[in-house]
Coordinates of C-alpha atoms in Angstrom, one line a residue:
M1 CA 115.6 108.5 124.1
H2 CA 118.2 110.6 124.2
L3 CA 120.6 113.2 125.2
K4 CA 117.1 114.6 125.1
Y5 CA 117.6 118.0 126.7
L6 CA 121.4 118.2 126.5
S7 CA 122.9 117.1 123.2
S8 CA 122.4 116.9 119.5
A9 CA 121.0 113.7 118.1
L10 CA 122.1 112.2 114.8
A11 CA 122.9 108.6 113.9
L12 CA 122.3 106.6 110.8
I13 CA 120.9 103.1 111.0
G14 CA 120.3 100.4 108.7
A15 CA 118.4 97.3 109.5
A16 CA 118.9 93.8 108.5
H17 CA 116.7 90.9 109.6
A18 CA 114.2 90.4 112.3
W19 CA 112.8 87.6 114.4
L20 CA 109.6 86.4 116.2
P21 CA 109.2 82.6 118.2
N22 CA 107.7 79.4 117.4
E23 CA 105.2 79.3 120.2
V24 CA 102.8 81.7 118.5
Q25 CA 100.1 80.5 116.0
G26 CA 100.6 82.9 113.1
G27 CA 102.5 84.4 110.2
R28 CA 106.3 84.4 110.1
L29 CA 108.4 87.6 110.3
Y30 CA 111.8 86.7 109.1
G31 CA 111.5 83.3 110.9
R32 CA 109.6 84.5 114.0
D33 CA 105.9 84.2 114.3
L34 CA 103.7 87.3 114.1
P35 CA 100.3 86.8 115.8
H36 CA 97.2 86.9 113.7
A37 CA 94.2 84.6 113.2
P38 CA 94.9 81.2 114.9
G39 CA 95.7 78.5 112.4
K40 CA 97.0 80.7 109.7
T41 CA 100.7 80.4 108.9
L42 CA 102.6 82.6 106.5
R43 CA 106.2 81.5 106.0
G44 CA 108.9 84.1 105.4
R45 CA 111.9 83.6 103.2
Q46 CA 114.8 82.5 105.5
G47 CA 118.5 82.7 105.6
R48 CA 118.9 85.8 103.5
N49 CA 119.8 89.4 104.4
L50 CA 116.7 91.3 105.3
F51 CA 117.0 93.9 102.6
E52 CA 118.0 91.5 99.9
R53 CA 114.7 89.7 100.8
R54 CA 112.8 92.9 100.7
Q55 CA 114.2 93.8 97.3
A56 CA 113.4 90.4 95.9
Q57 CA 109.9 90.5 97.3
Q58 CA 109.2 93.9 95.8
Q59 CA 110.5 92.8 92.4
A60 CA 108.5 89.5 92.4
A61 CA 105.2 90.7 93.9
P62 CA 102.2 91.3 91.7
P63 CA 101.2 95.0 91.7
H64 CA 98.2 94.4 93.8
S65 CA 99.1 91.4 95.9
S66 CA 97.5 91.4 99.3
N67 CA 100.2 89.0 100.6
P68 CA 102.9 91.1 102.2
L69 CA 105.5 88.6 101.1
G70 CA 104.4 88.8 97.5
G71 CA 102.7 85.4 97.2
P72 CA 99.1 84.4 97.0
G73 CA 96.9 85.7 99.8
S74 CA 93.3 86.4 100.6
A75 CA 91.8 89.9 100.3
P76 CA 92.4 92.4 103.1
A77 CA 89.8 92.5 105.8
T78 CA 87.6 95.6 105.7
T79 CA 87.1 97.5 109.0
T80 CA 86.2 101.0 110.0
I81 CA 89.2 102.9 111.5
P82 CA 90.3 106.5 111.7
T83 CA 92.2 107.4 108.6
G84 CA 93.9 110.3 106.9
T85 CA 94.0 111.1 103.2
A86 CA 94.6 108.2 100.9
K87 CA 97.6 108.1 98.6
T88 CA 95.9 109.4 95.4
G89 CA 97.1 111.9 92.8
G90 CA 98.3 115.2 94.3
G91 CA 96.4 114.8 97.5
G92 CA 97.8 113.9 100.8
Y93 CA 97.6 114.7 104.5
G94 CA 96.3 118.2 105.0
S95 CA 94.8 118.5 101.6
T96 CA 91.1 117.9 101.1
N97 CA 90.3 115.2 103.6
D98 CA 89.9 115.7 107.4
P99 CA 92.7 113.5 108.9
S100 CA 90.6 113.0 112.0
A101 CA 87.7 111.7 110.1
T102 CA 86.5 108.1 110.4
S103 CA 85.9 106.3 107.1
S104 CA 85.5 102.8 105.8
M105 CA 88.6 101.6 104.0
S106 CA 90.5 98.4 103.3
A107 CA 92.6 97.9 106.3
T108 CA 93.5 95.2 108.8
A109 CA 92.1 95.1 112.2
V110 CA 94.2 94.2 115.2
G111 CA 95.0 90.5 115.2
S112 CA 93.2 89.7 111.9
N113 CA 94.2 88.5 108.5
P114 CA 97.9 87.8 108.3
D115 CA 98.1 88.4 104.6
A116 CA 96.6 91.9 105.0
R117 CA 98.6 93.2 107.9
P118 CA 102.0 94.5 106.8
T119 CA 105.1 93.5 108.8
P120 CA 108.1 95.8 109.5
F121 CA 110.6 95.9 106.6
E122 CA 109.2 93.1 104.5
S123 CA 106.4 95.0 102.9
S124 CA 106.2 98.3 104.6
S125 CA 108.3 100.8 106.6
I126 CA 108.6 100.5 110.3
R127 CA 106.1 103.0 111.7
G128 CA 106.4 103.1 115.5
V129 CA 106.5 104.9 118.8
N130 CA 108.8 104.7 121.8
L131 CA 107.4 103.8 125.2
G132 CA 109.3 106.7 126.9
G133 CA 109.0 107.0 130.7
L134 CA 107.9 103.4 131.3
F135 CA 110.9 101.2 132.3
V136 CA 113.5 104.0 132.3
Y137 CA 111.7 106.9 133.9
E138 CA 112.5 110.4 132.7
P139 CA 110.7 112.7 135.1
W140 CA 110.0 115.4 132.4
I141 CA 107.9 113.0 130.5
A142 CA 105.4 112.6 133.3
Q143 CA 106.4 115.1 135.9
D144 CA 103.0 115.2 137.6
L145 CA 103.0 111.4 138.1
W146 CA 106.6 111.6 139.4
N147 CA 105.7 114.4 141.9
A148 CA 102.7 112.5 143.1
T149 CA 105.1 109.9 144.6
D150 CA 107.9 110.2 147.2
C151 CA 110.2 110.5 144.2
K152 CA 109.3 114.2 144.1
G153 CA 112.4 116.4 144.3
T154 CA 114.7 113.7 142.6
D155 CA 115.8 113.5 139.0
S156 CA 116.2 109.8 138.2
E157 CA 115.3 106.3 139.3
W158 CA 118.6 106.0 141.0
A159 CA 118.0 109.2 142.9
C160 CA 114.5 108.1 143.9
G161 CA 115.8 104.8 145.2
S162 CA 118.5 106.6 147.2
K163 CA 116.0 108.9 148.7
V164 CA 113.2 106.5 149.7
G165 CA 114.9 103.1 150.0
Q166 CA 114.7 99.8 148.2
D167 CA 111.3 98.6 149.4
A168 CA 109.6 101.9 148.8
V169 CA 111.1 102.5 145.3
N170 CA 110.0 98.9 144.4
K171 CA 106.4 99.7 145.4
I172 CA 106.4 103.0 143.5
F173 CA 107.6 101.5 140.3
Q174 CA 105.5 98.3 140.5
N175 CA 102.5 100.5 140.5
H176 CA 103.8 102.7 137.7
W177 CA 104.6 99.7 135.5
A178 CA 101.1 98.2 136.1
T179 CA 99.2 101.4 135.4
W180 CA 101.1 103.7 132.9
Y181 CA 100.3 101.6 129.9
T182 CA 97.2 99.4 129.2
Q183 CA 96.0 97.2 126.4
D184 CA 94.1 100.2 125.0
D185 CA 97.3 102.1 124.3
F186 CA 98.6 99.3 122.1
D187 CA 95.3 98.8 120.4
Q188 CA 95.2 102.5 119.6
M189 CA 98.7 102.4 118.2
A190 CA 97.6 99.7 115.8
H191 CA 94.5 101.6 114.8
H192 CA 96.6 104.7 114.0
G193 CA 98.6 102.6 111.5
L194 CA 101.6 102.0 113.7
N195 CA 103.3 98.6 113.5
T196 CA 106.2 98.8 116.0
V197 CA 107.1 99.8 119.5
R198 CA 110.6 100.4 120.9
I199 CA 110.8 99.7 124.6
P200 CA 113.7 101.3 126.5
T201 CA 114.9 99.1 129.4
G202 CA 117.5 99.5 132.2
F203 CA 120.2 96.9 132.9
W204 CA 118.7 96.5 136.4
S205 CA 115.8 94.5 134.8
K206 CA 118.0 91.5 135.0
S207 CA 116.8 89.4 137.9
H208 CA 115.4 86.1 138.7
P209 CA 112.1 86.1 140.5
A210 CA 111.4 84.8 144.0
G211 CA 110.8 81.1 144.0
F212 CA 113.5 80.3 141.6
T213 CA 117.3 79.8 141.7
M214 CA 120.0 80.0 139.1
T215 CA 121.3 76.8 137.6
H216 CA 124.0 78.1 135.3
D217 CA 127.3 79.7 135.3
T218 CA 126.8 83.4 134.5
N219 CA 129.6 83.1 131.9
D220 CA 127.8 80.3 130.1
L221 CA 124.8 82.1 128.6
S222 CA 123.7 79.1 126.6
S223 CA 122.7 77.0 129.6
L224 CA 119.5 77.1 131.6
D225 CA 118.6 80.2 133.5
Y226 CA 116.9 79.0 136.7
K227 CA 114.7 76.3 138.2
A228 CA 112.0 76.3 140.8
D229 CA 113.2 76.8 144.4
P230 CA 110.5 77.6 146.9
T231 CA 113.2 78.2 149.6
R232 CA 114.3 81.4 147.8
T233 CA 112.1 84.1 148.9
A234 CA 114.0 87.2 147.6
V235 CA 114.6 88.4 144.1
Y236 CA 117.9 87.1 142.8
E237 CA 120.2 89.6 141.0
D238 CA 123.7 89.0 139.8
I239 CA 124.7 92.2 138.0
V240 CA 123.1 95.0 140.1
H241 CA 125.4 96.3 142.8
R242 CA 123.2 96.8 145.8
P243 CA 122.9 99.0 147.8
D244 CA 125.0 101.4 145.6
E245 CA 122.5 100.9 142.7
P246 CA 119.1 101.2 144.3
Y247 CA 117.1 100.8 141.1
P248 CA 113.6 99.3 141.4
Q249 CA 113.4 95.5 141.3
G250 CA 111.0 93.2 139.6
G251 CA 110.8 94.8 136.2
L252 CA 111.1 91.5 134.2
E253 CA 107.6 90.4 134.8
A254 CA 106.2 93.9 134.1
L255 CA 108.2 94.0 130.8
A256 CA 106.8 90.6 129.8
K257 CA 103.3 91.8 130.4
I258 CA 103.8 94.9 128.3
C259 CA 105.3 92.8 125.5
A260 CA 102.3 90.6 125.7
M261 CA 100.0 93.6 125.3
A262 CA 101.9 94.8 122.2
K263 CA 101.8 91.2 120.8
T264 CA 98.0 91.1 121.3
A265 CA 97.8 94.3 119.2
G266 CA 100.0 92.7 116.5
L267 CA 102.9 95.1 117.0
Y268 CA 106.6 94.4 116.3
I269 CA 108.9 95.0 119.3
I270 CA 112.4 96.4 119.6
L271 CA 114.0 96.1 123.0
D272 CA 116.7 98.6 123.9
M273 CA 119.3 98.7 126.7
H274 CA 118.6 102.4 127.3
A275 CA 120.5 102.6 130.6
A276 CA 123.8 100.7 130.8
P277 CA 125.7 99.6 133.9
G278 CA 127.8 102.5 135.3
V279 CA 125.9 105.2 133.2
Q280 CA 126.8 105.6 129.5
A281 CA 125.6 109.2 129.0
S282 CA 126.3 112.2 131.3
N283 CA 123.6 114.2 133.1
N284 CA 120.6 112.5 131.6
S285 CA 117.8 110.7 133.4
F286 CA 117.5 108.2 130.5
A287 CA 120.8 106.7 131.7
G288 CA 119.2 105.8 135.0
K289 CA 121.3 108.2 137.1
V290 CA 122.0 111.9 136.4
T291 CA 125.8 112.3 136.9
E292 CA 128.9 113.5 135.1
D293 CA 130.6 110.2 135.8
T294 CA 130.2 107.8 132.9
E295 CA 131.8 104.7 134.4
F296 CA 130.3 102.4 131.8
Y297 CA 133.5 103.0 129.7
N298 CA 135.9 102.4 132.6
T299 CA 137.6 99.2 131.7
A300 CA 138.8 98.8 135.3
T301 CA 135.2 98.1 136.3
D302 CA 132.9 95.2 135.5
N303 CA 130.4 97.4 133.7
Y304 CA 131.0 96.1 130.2
K305 CA 130.8 92.5 131.5
R306 CA 127.5 93.4 133.2
G307 CA 126.1 94.9 130.0
E308 CA 127.1 91.8 128.1
Q309 CA 125.4 89.6 130.7
Y310 CA 122.2 91.6 130.5
L311 CA 122.0 91.4 126.7
G312 CA 122.7 87.6 126.8
W313 CA 120.1 87.2 129.5
I314 CA 117.3 89.2 127.9
T315 CA 118.0 87.4 124.6
K316 CA 117.3 84.1 126.4
Q317 CA 114.1 85.5 127.9
V318 CA 112.9 86.5 124.5
H319 CA 113.4 83.0 123.1
A320 CA 112.0 81.2 126.1
D321 CA 108.9 83.2 127.1
P322 CA 106.1 83.4 124.5
R323 CA 105.0 86.7 125.8
F324 CA 108.1 88.1 124.1
S325 CA 107.4 86.4 120.8
N326 CA 107.0 89.7 118.9
V327 CA 110.4 90.9 119.9
G328 CA 112.6 90.9 116.8
M329 CA 115.3 93.4 117.5
L330 CA 117.7 94.2 120.4
E331 CA 119.6 97.4 120.7
V332 CA 123.0 97.0 122.4
V333 CA 123.2 100.4 124.0
N334 CA 121.3 103.7 123.6
E335 CA 123.1 107.0 122.8
P336 CA 126.7 106.5 124.0
L337 CA 128.9 109.6 124.6
Q338 CA 129.5 111.6 121.5
S339 CA 132.9 112.9 120.2
Q340 CA 134.8 111.3 123.1
P341 CA 136.8 108.5 121.6
D342 CA 139.1 108.4 124.6
Q343 CA 136.1 106.9 126.4
T344 CA 134.1 105.2 123.7
G345 CA 137.1 103.6 121.9
S346 CA 137.0 100.7 124.3
M347 CA 133.3 100.3 123.8
I348 CA 133.9 99.8 120.0
S349 CA 136.9 97.5 120.3
S350 CA 135.8 95.5 123.4
F351 CA 132.2 95.9 124.4
Y352 CA 130.5 95.7 121.0
P353 CA 132.1 92.4 119.9
D354 CA 131.7 90.9 123.3
A355 CA 128.1 92.0 123.5
M356 CA 127.5 90.4 120.1
K357 CA 129.1 87.2 121.3
A358 CA 126.9 87.2 124.4
I359 CA 123.8 87.4 122.2
Q360 CA 125.1 84.7 119.9
D361 CA 126.0 82.4 122.8
A362 CA 122.4 82.8 124.1
E363 CA 121.2 81.8 120.6
K364 CA 123.4 78.8 120.2
N365 CA 120.5 76.4 119.8
V366 CA 118.2 78.9 117.9
D367 CA 117.6 78.4 114.2
E368 CA 119.4 81.0 112.0
A369 CA 116.2 82.4 110.6
E370 CA 114.9 83.0 114.1
K371 CA 117.8 85.0 115.6
L372 CA 117.4 88.5 116.8
T373 CA 118.5 91.5 114.8
V374 CA 121.2 93.3 116.8
M375 CA 121.1 97.1 116.7
F376 CA 123.9 99.6 117.2
M377 CA 124.1 103.4 117.0
D378 CA 125.5 104.4 113.6
S379 CA 128.8 106.1 113.3
A380 CA 127.0 109.4 112.4
W381 CA 125.9 109.6 116.0
G382 CA 129.5 110.4 116.9
A383 CA 130.3 107.5 119.2
G384 CA 132.4 105.5 116.8
D385 CA 131.9 103.0 114.0
A386 CA 130.4 99.7 115.3
A387 CA 131.4 98.0 112.1
S388 CA 135.1 98.7 112.7
S389 CA 135.0 96.3 115.7
G390 CA 134.6 93.4 113.2
I391 CA 131.0 92.5 114.2
Q392 CA 129.0 90.6 111.7
T393 CA 127.0 92.5 109.2
V394 CA 124.2 89.9 108.8
N395 CA 121.3 90.4 111.3
T396 CA 122.5 93.8 112.3
A397 CA 120.9 97.2 112.3
Y398 CA 122.0 100.8 112.9
D399 CA 120.1 103.4 114.8
D400 CA 119.6 107.1 113.9
H401 CA 118.1 109.7 116.2
R402 CA 117.0 113.0 114.7
Y403 CA 116.1 116.0 116.8
L404 CA 116.5 119.3 114.8
K405 CA 116.7 121.4 118.0
W406 CA 120.0 119.8 118.8
A407 CA 121.2 118.9 115.3
L408 CA 121.1 122.5 114.1
S409 CA 123.5 125.3 115.1
D410 CA 122.6 128.2 117.3
S411 CA 122.3 130.5 114.3
E412 CA 119.8 128.0 112.8
Q413 CA 117.3 128.1 115.6
N414 CA 114.6 129.7 113.4
P415 CA 111.6 128.4 111.5
T416 CA 113.1 128.8 108.1
A417 CA 116.2 126.8 109.0
Y418 CA 114.0 124.1 110.5
A419 CA 111.9 123.9 107.4
S420 CA 115.0 123.7 105.1
A421 CA 116.5 120.9 107.2
A422 CA 113.3 118.9 107.3
C423 CA 112.6 119.3 103.5
S424 CA 116.1 118.3 102.5
D425 CA 116.6 115.6 105.0
S426 CA 117.8 112.2 103.8
R427 CA 117.8 109.1 105.9
T428 CA 117.9 106.4 103.2
K429 CA 121.4 105.0 103.6
G430 CA 123.3 104.3 106.8
Q431 CA 126.3 102.4 107.8
Q432 CA 127.4 99.7 105.3
G433 CA 124.8 101.1 102.9
L434 CA 121.8 99.7 104.7
P435 CA 118.5 101.6 104.9
V436 CA 117.9 103.7 107.9
V437 CA 115.4 103.4 110.7
V438 CA 115.1 106.7 112.6
G439 CA 114.8 105.2 116.1
E440 CA 113.9 108.5 117.8
W441 CA 112.6 111.8 116.5
S442 CA 110.0 114.5 117.5
L443 CA 108.9 118.0 116.5
S444 CA 110.9 119.5 119.4
A445 CA 111.6 123.2 118.9
P446 CA 114.1 125.5 120.6
L447 CA 112.0 126.5 123.6
D448 CA 109.7 123.5 124.0
N449 CA 111.1 122.6 127.4
S450 CA 111.1 126.2 128.7
Q451 CA 108.6 127.6 131.1
A452 CA 108.9 130.9 129.2
Q453 CA 107.4 129.4 126.0
S454 CA 108.1 131.4 122.9
C455 CA 104.9 132.5 121.2
L456 CA 106.5 132.1 117.8
W457 CA 106.9 128.3 118.3
N458 CA 103.6 127.8 120.1
P459 CA 102.0 124.8 118.4
D460 CA 98.5 125.9 119.3
D461 CA 99.0 129.0 117.2
N462 CA 100.8 127.2 114.4
I463 CA 99.1 123.9 113.7
D464 CA 99.6 124.0 110.0
W465 CA 103.3 124.8 110.3
Y466 CA 103.9 121.8 112.5
K467 CA 101.7 119.7 110.3
G468 CA 104.0 120.6 107.4
W469 CA 107.1 119.8 109.4
F470 CA 105.6 116.4 110.3
A471 CA 104.8 115.6 106.7
A472 CA 108.2 116.6 105.5
S473 CA 109.8 114.4 108.1
M474 CA 107.6 111.5 107.2
A475 CA 108.5 111.9 103.5
A476 CA 112.2 111.6 104.4
Y477 CA 112.1 108.8 107.0
E478 CA 109.7 106.6 105.0
A479 CA 112.1 106.7 102.1
G480 CA 114.4 104.6 104.4
A481 CA 113.3 101.6 106.5
G482 CA 111.1 103.7 108.7
W483 CA 110.8 105.6 112.0
I484 CA 109.9 105.5 115.7
W485 CA 108.5 108.7 117.2
W486 CA 109.5 109.8 120.7
T487 CA 107.1 109.2 122.6
W488 CA 103.6 107.7 122.5
K489 CA 102.3 109.6 125.5
T490 CA 103.3 111.9 128.3
S491 CA 101.5 113.2 131.4
G492 CA 101.2 116.8 132.5
L493 CA 103.6 118.0 129.7
N494 CA 100.7 118.7 127.3
D495 CA 103.0 119.2 124.3
P496 CA 102.2 117.7 120.9
R497 CA 105.8 118.1 119.8
W498 CA 106.6 115.1 122.1
D499 CA 103.3 113.4 122.7
W500 CA 101.9 111.4 119.8
T501 CA 98.4 111.2 121.3
I502 CA 98.2 114.9 121.8
A503 CA 99.6 115.6 118.3
V504 CA 96.8 113.5 116.9
S505 CA 94.1 115.2 118.9
K506 CA 95.4 118.6 117.6
K507 CA 95.5 117.2 114.0
I508 CA 99.2 117.8 113.7
I509 CA 99.5 114.1 113.1
P510 CA 96.7 112.4 111.2
A511 CA 94.7 109.7 112.9
Q512 CA 95.9 107.2 110.2
V513 CA 99.5 107.3 109.0
T514 CA 99.3 104.6 106.4
G515 CA 98.2 105.3 102.8
V516 CA 99.4 108.9 102.8
D517 CA 101.5 110.4 100.1
W518 CA 103.8 112.3 102.4
T519 CA 105.8 113.9 99.6
A520 CA 102.7 115.4 98.1
S521 CA 101.5 116.4 101.6
A522 CA 104.7 118.3 102.3
S523 CA 105.4 119.8 98.9
S524 CA 103.4 123.1 99.2
W525 CA 104.7 123.6 102.8
C526 CA 108.3 123.1 101.7
A527 CA 107.9 125.4 98.8
T528 CA 107.0 128.3 101.0
A529 CA 108.5 127.6 104.4
T530 CA 112.0 127.2 103.1
T531 CA 112.1 130.2 100.9
A532 CA 110.4 132.9 103.0
A533 CA 109.6 133.7 106.5
P534 CA 107.0 131.0 107.5
Q535 CA 103.5 132.3 108.3
M536 CA 103.7 131.6 112.0
T537 CA 101.4 133.5 114.3
C538 CA 101.1 134.4 117.9
S539 CA 97.9 134.8 119.8
Q540 CA 99.6 136.8 122.6

């Protein structure tokens, strides 16, 4: 996530084409299998740019086809799920229907009819959430859980490992990975109408488990990874500099289990190198270590090479392990430094093309239609233009993060300015003219991370105002390729502006986000909130 409490977030992304493996019985998403009822197979159009395919599908599809690819398909399954207002007339979220109500509607249950469940991009927008605080722990997301361990008093995974030692930090995080998310989380995501999860990872996840040994040259990413070796009793790592990088070990197996849970719920998965070797963003726990020193960009180090090896390695895991079979997109690096071309210039000219090559080498023997979409931060983020490095434009995507609290100037930190920005936002075109996926956003307000909470911005006193802001944002982001909220859940924070589950419980976000006319829902709010002082209240 980020530059979460320190910088402004803006970057346009467009998406191209996504992937899912052959091991799964099920429908195809741009060549990769999407799980559904066993024995059902739905073939996607292959070898064409994602958005060309989507345009052709939309033009060819009958008006009421239940097949997301526009061909013949059976009728959608009917199930009872929480739902918001249907897309009818001038209605919408927040109008006549209670968004928390449960009603019977035509929808697809988790893991059911492949022709009824839409897939990201092809027949619907990406609608997702980030799994913040899981594999790259940001203490503010779950400060109470952090403080309940010996990590208390530290600010990052690196700092915790430095304090407690390798064995202790391993035990702390193995417990966290095993308990923070359960299958119920992913099932609830699907029932809320979400179809995607973005999973932030740290480069230190690259390891080979005890009982195996490497059988390939680390520079040849197309060869086999490892073979059984009962004599090896320790975790093997080749890109983590121990003891100087005391990050927790053993994350690969936990990541595979999380991806398997998301797969069971029928969710599309984006993996993201959120924390890069050497630290790519200053003073942020999302980079793994809170420090001013961003050695990721130092070409005298092996940090770029380690990042490339991580990306090639995780690509191979995705193709080899069926638990990763719903992973369709891989983000090269999250939120590089902004407006510092003296540092990020080498990332554009060297790391980006070499990272793309590492992924391509890992996919040498993979069918074209099954290759991962590779994601970069868009040039609007302020860290350079990935396209200028000469990387391919097919199977690429661009990431946009949108946090108004950092995007707006100091003089615009008021409700009217926020409403104006939300109601005029446009996220439909990104780099190279591709549609935009807003990979991170929230309803974060000026003082939402302050102990001295401003009554004016208090969401409990202003549910309708935040509901309008959410609807306006949805109207803007669904006009592009979609969005991914930061974050699904928190612990101890108790703030609906960051926590999807709490926002739903407070009815800021409806219990069902599909089938809502967001433009209609936001229209009355935008008409008043942008032209006059919003009717925000304080109970104090």
